Amino acid sequence: PPALPPGALRPPAAPHAPTAPAPRPRGVAARTHDLQREPPAAGPDAAGARAAERALSGAARHTVANALDILGVDAPDSM
């Protein structure tokens, strides 16, 4: 298929308004960012809490990447 101009949505995403699928992943990303800014877990359950935070971060990354894919945007490798 021919290359799309910058900012154009891929055909499967074209029927969707960009604002429709965007709020939920944006909220997930914002809350995950807030969590990452809090002090690291300490105490007897610290290892489990850190593992849970890493899992949540991975899930948030996957959620945002899927939402961007629906919109026809490539997710960045890192930020």
Coordinates of N, CA, C and O in Angstrom, one line a residue, residues 18-76:
P18 N -10.4 10.2 16.9 CA -9.3 10.1 17.8 C -9.6 10.3 19.3 O -9.0 9.7 20.2
T19 N -10.6 11.1 19.6 CA -11.0 11.3 21.0 C -11.7 10.2 21.6 O -11.8 10.1 22.8
A20 N -12.3 9.3 20.8 CA -13.1 8.2 21.4 C -12.3 7.2 22.2 O -12.6 6.9 23.3
P21 N -11.3 6.6 21.6 CA -10.5 5.6 22.4 C -9.4 6.2 23.3 O -8.8 5.5 24.0
A22 N -9.2 7.5 23.2 CA -8.0 8.1 23.8 C -8.1 8.3 25.3 O -7.1 8.2 26.0
P23 N -9.3 8.7 25.9 CA -9.3 9.1 27.3 C -8.9 8.0 28.3 O -8.1 8.2 29.2
R24 N -9.3 6.7 28.1 CA -9.0 5.7 29.0 C -7.5 5.4 29.0 O -6.9 5.3 30.1
P25 N -6.8 5.1 27.9 CA -5.4 4.9 27.9 C -4.6 6.1 28.5 O -3.6 5.9 29.2
R26 N -5.1 7.3 28.2 CA -4.4 8.5 28.8 C -4.5 8.5 30.3 O -3.6 8.8 31.0
G27 N -5.7 8.1 30.8 CA -5.8 8.0 32.3 C -4.9 6.9 32.9 O -4.4 7.1 33.9
V28 N -4.8 5.8 32.2 CA -4.0 4.7 32.6 C -2.5 5.2 32.7 O -1.8 5.0 33.7
A29 N -2.1 5.9 31.6 CA -0.7 6.4 31.6 C -0.5 7.4 32.7 O 0.6 7.4 33.3
A30 N -1.4 8.3 32.9 CA -1.3 9.3 33.9 C -1.2 8.8 35.3 O -0.3 9.2 36.1
R31 N -2.0 7.8 35.6 CA -2.0 7.2 36.9 C -0.7 6.4 37.1 O -0.1 6.4 38.2
T32 N -0.3 5.7 36.1 CA 1.0 4.9 36.2 C 2.1 5.9 36.4 O 3.0 5.6 37.3
H33 N 2.1 7.0 35.7 CA 3.2 8.0 35.9 C 3.1 8.5 37.4 O 4.2 8.7 38.0
D34 N 1.9 8.8 37.9 CA 1.8 9.3 39.3 C 2.4 8.2 40.2 O 3.1 8.6 41.2
L35 N 2.1 7.0 40.0 CA 2.6 5.9 40.9 C 4.1 5.8 40.8 O 4.8 5.7 41.9
Q36 N 4.7 6.0 39.7 CA 6.2 5.9 39.5 C 6.9 7.1 40.2 O 8.0 7.0 40.5
R37 N 6.2 8.2 40.4 CA 6.7 9.4 41.1 C 6.7 9.2 42.6 O 7.4 10.0 43.3
E38 N 5.9 8.3 43.1 CA 5.9 8.1 44.6 C 7.1 7.4 45.1 O 7.8 6.8 44.3
P39 N 7.4 7.6 46.4 CA 8.6 6.9 46.9 C 8.6 5.4 46.7 O 7.5 4.8 46.7
P40 N 9.7 4.8 46.5 CA 9.8 3.3 46.4 C 9.2 2.6 47.6 O 9.3 3.1 48.7
A41 N 8.7 1.5 47.4 CA 8.2 0.7 48.5 C 9.3 0.3 49.4 O 10.4 0.0 49.0
A42 N 9.0 0.2 50.7 CA 9.9 -0.2 51.7 C 9.2 -1.2 52.7 O 8.0 -1.2 52.7
G43 N 10.0 -1.9 53.5 CA 9.4 -2.8 54.5 C 9.4 -4.2 54.0 O 10.0 -4.6 53.0
P44 N 8.8 -5.1 54.8 CA 8.8 -6.5 54.5 C 8.2 -6.9 53.2 O 8.5 -7.9 52.6
D45 N 7.2 -6.1 52.7 CA 6.5 -6.4 51.5 C 7.1 -5.7 50.3 O 6.5 -5.6 49.2
A46 N 8.2 -5.0 50.4 CA 8.8 -4.2 49.4 C 9.0 -4.9 48.1 O 8.7 -4.4 47.0
A47 N 9.6 -6.1 48.1 CA 9.9 -6.9 46.9 C 8.6 -7.2 46.1 O 8.6 -7.0 44.9
G48 N 7.6 -7.6 46.8 CA 6.3 -7.8 46.2 C 5.7 -6.6 45.6 O 5.1 -6.6 44.5
A49 N 5.8 -5.5 46.3 CA 5.2 -4.2 45.8 C 6.0 -3.7 44.6 O 5.4 -3.3 43.6
R50 N 7.3 -3.9 44.6 CA 8.1 -3.5 43.4 C 7.7 -4.3 42.2 O 7.6 -3.8 41.1
A51 N 7.6 -5.6 42.4 CA 7.2 -6.5 41.3 C 5.8 -6.1 40.8 O 5.6 -6.1 39.6
A52 N 4.9 -5.8 41.7 CA 3.5 -5.4 41.2 C 3.6 -4.1 40.4 O 2.9 -3.9 39.4
E53 N 4.5 -3.1 40.9 CA 4.6 -1.9 40.1 C 5.2 -2.1 38.8 O 4.8 -1.5 37.8
R54 N 6.2 -3.0 38.6 CA 6.8 -3.3 37.3 C 5.7 -4.0 36.4 O 5.6 -3.6 35.2
A55 N 4.9 -4.8 37.0 CA 3.8 -5.5 36.2 C 2.8 -4.4 35.7 O 2.3 -4.4 34.6
L56 N 2.4 -3.5 36.6 CA 1.5 -2.5 36.3 C 2.1 -1.6 35.2 O 1.4 -1.2 34.2
S57 N 3.3 -1.2 35.3 CA 4.0 -0.4 34.3 C 4.0 -1.1 32.9 O 3.7 -0.5 31.9
G58 N 4.2 -2.4 32.9 CA 4.2 -3.1 31.6 C 2.8 -3.2 31.0 O 2.6 -3.1 29.8
A59 N 1.8 -3.4 31.9 CA 0.4 -3.4 31.4 C 0.0 -2.1 30.9 O -0.7 -2.0 29.9
A60 N 0.4 -1.0 31.6 CA 0.1 0.3 31.1 C 0.7 0.6 29.7 O 0.1 1.2 28.8
R61 N 2.0 0.2 29.6 CA 2.7 0.4 28.3 C 1.9 -0.4 27.2 O 1.7 0.2 26.1
H62 N 1.5 -1.6 27.5 CA 0.8 -2.4 26.5 C -0.6 -1.7 26.1 O -1.0 -1.7 25.0
T63 N -1.3 -1.2 27.1 CA -2.6 -0.6 26.9 C -2.4 0.7 26.0 O -3.2 0.8 25.1
V64 N -1.5 1.5 26.3 CA -1.3 2.7 25.6 C -0.8 2.4 24.1 O -1.3 3.0 23.2
A65 N 0.1 1.4 24.0 CA 0.5 1.0 22.7 C -0.7 0.5 21.8 O -0.8 0.8 20.6
N66 N -1.6 -0.3 22.4 CA -2.7 -0.8 21.7 C -3.6 0.4 21.3 O -4.2 0.4 20.2
A67 N -3.8 1.3 22.2 CA -4.7 2.5 21.8 C -4.1 3.3 20.7 O -4.8 3.7 19.8
L68 N -2.8 3.5 20.7 CA -2.1 4.2 19.7 C -2.2 3.4 18.4 O -2.4 4.0 17.3
D69 N -2.1 2.1 18.4 CA -2.3 1.3 17.2 C -3.6 1.5 16.6 O -3.8 1.6 15.4
I70 N -4.7 1.5 17.5 CA -6.0 1.7 17.0 C -6.1 3.0 16.3 O -6.8 3.2 15.2
L71 N -5.4 4.0 16.8 CA -5.5 5.4 16.2 C -4.6 5.5 14.9 O -4.5 6.5 14.2
G72 N -3.8 4.4 14.7 CA -2.9 4.4 13.5 C -1.6 5.1 13.8 O -0.9 5.6 12.9
V73 N -1.2 5.1 15.1 CA 0.1 5.8 15.5 C 1.0 4.8 16.0 O 0.6 3.9 16.8
D74 N 2.3 4.8 15.7 CA 3.3 3.9 16.2 C 3.7 4.4 17.6 O 3.9 5.5 17.9
A75 N 3.8 3.4 18.5 CA 4.2 3.7 19.9 C 5.7 3.9 19.9 O 6.4 3.2 19.3
P76 N 6.2 4.9 20.7 CA 7.6 5.0 20.9 C 8.2 3.8 21.6 O 7.5 3.2 22.4

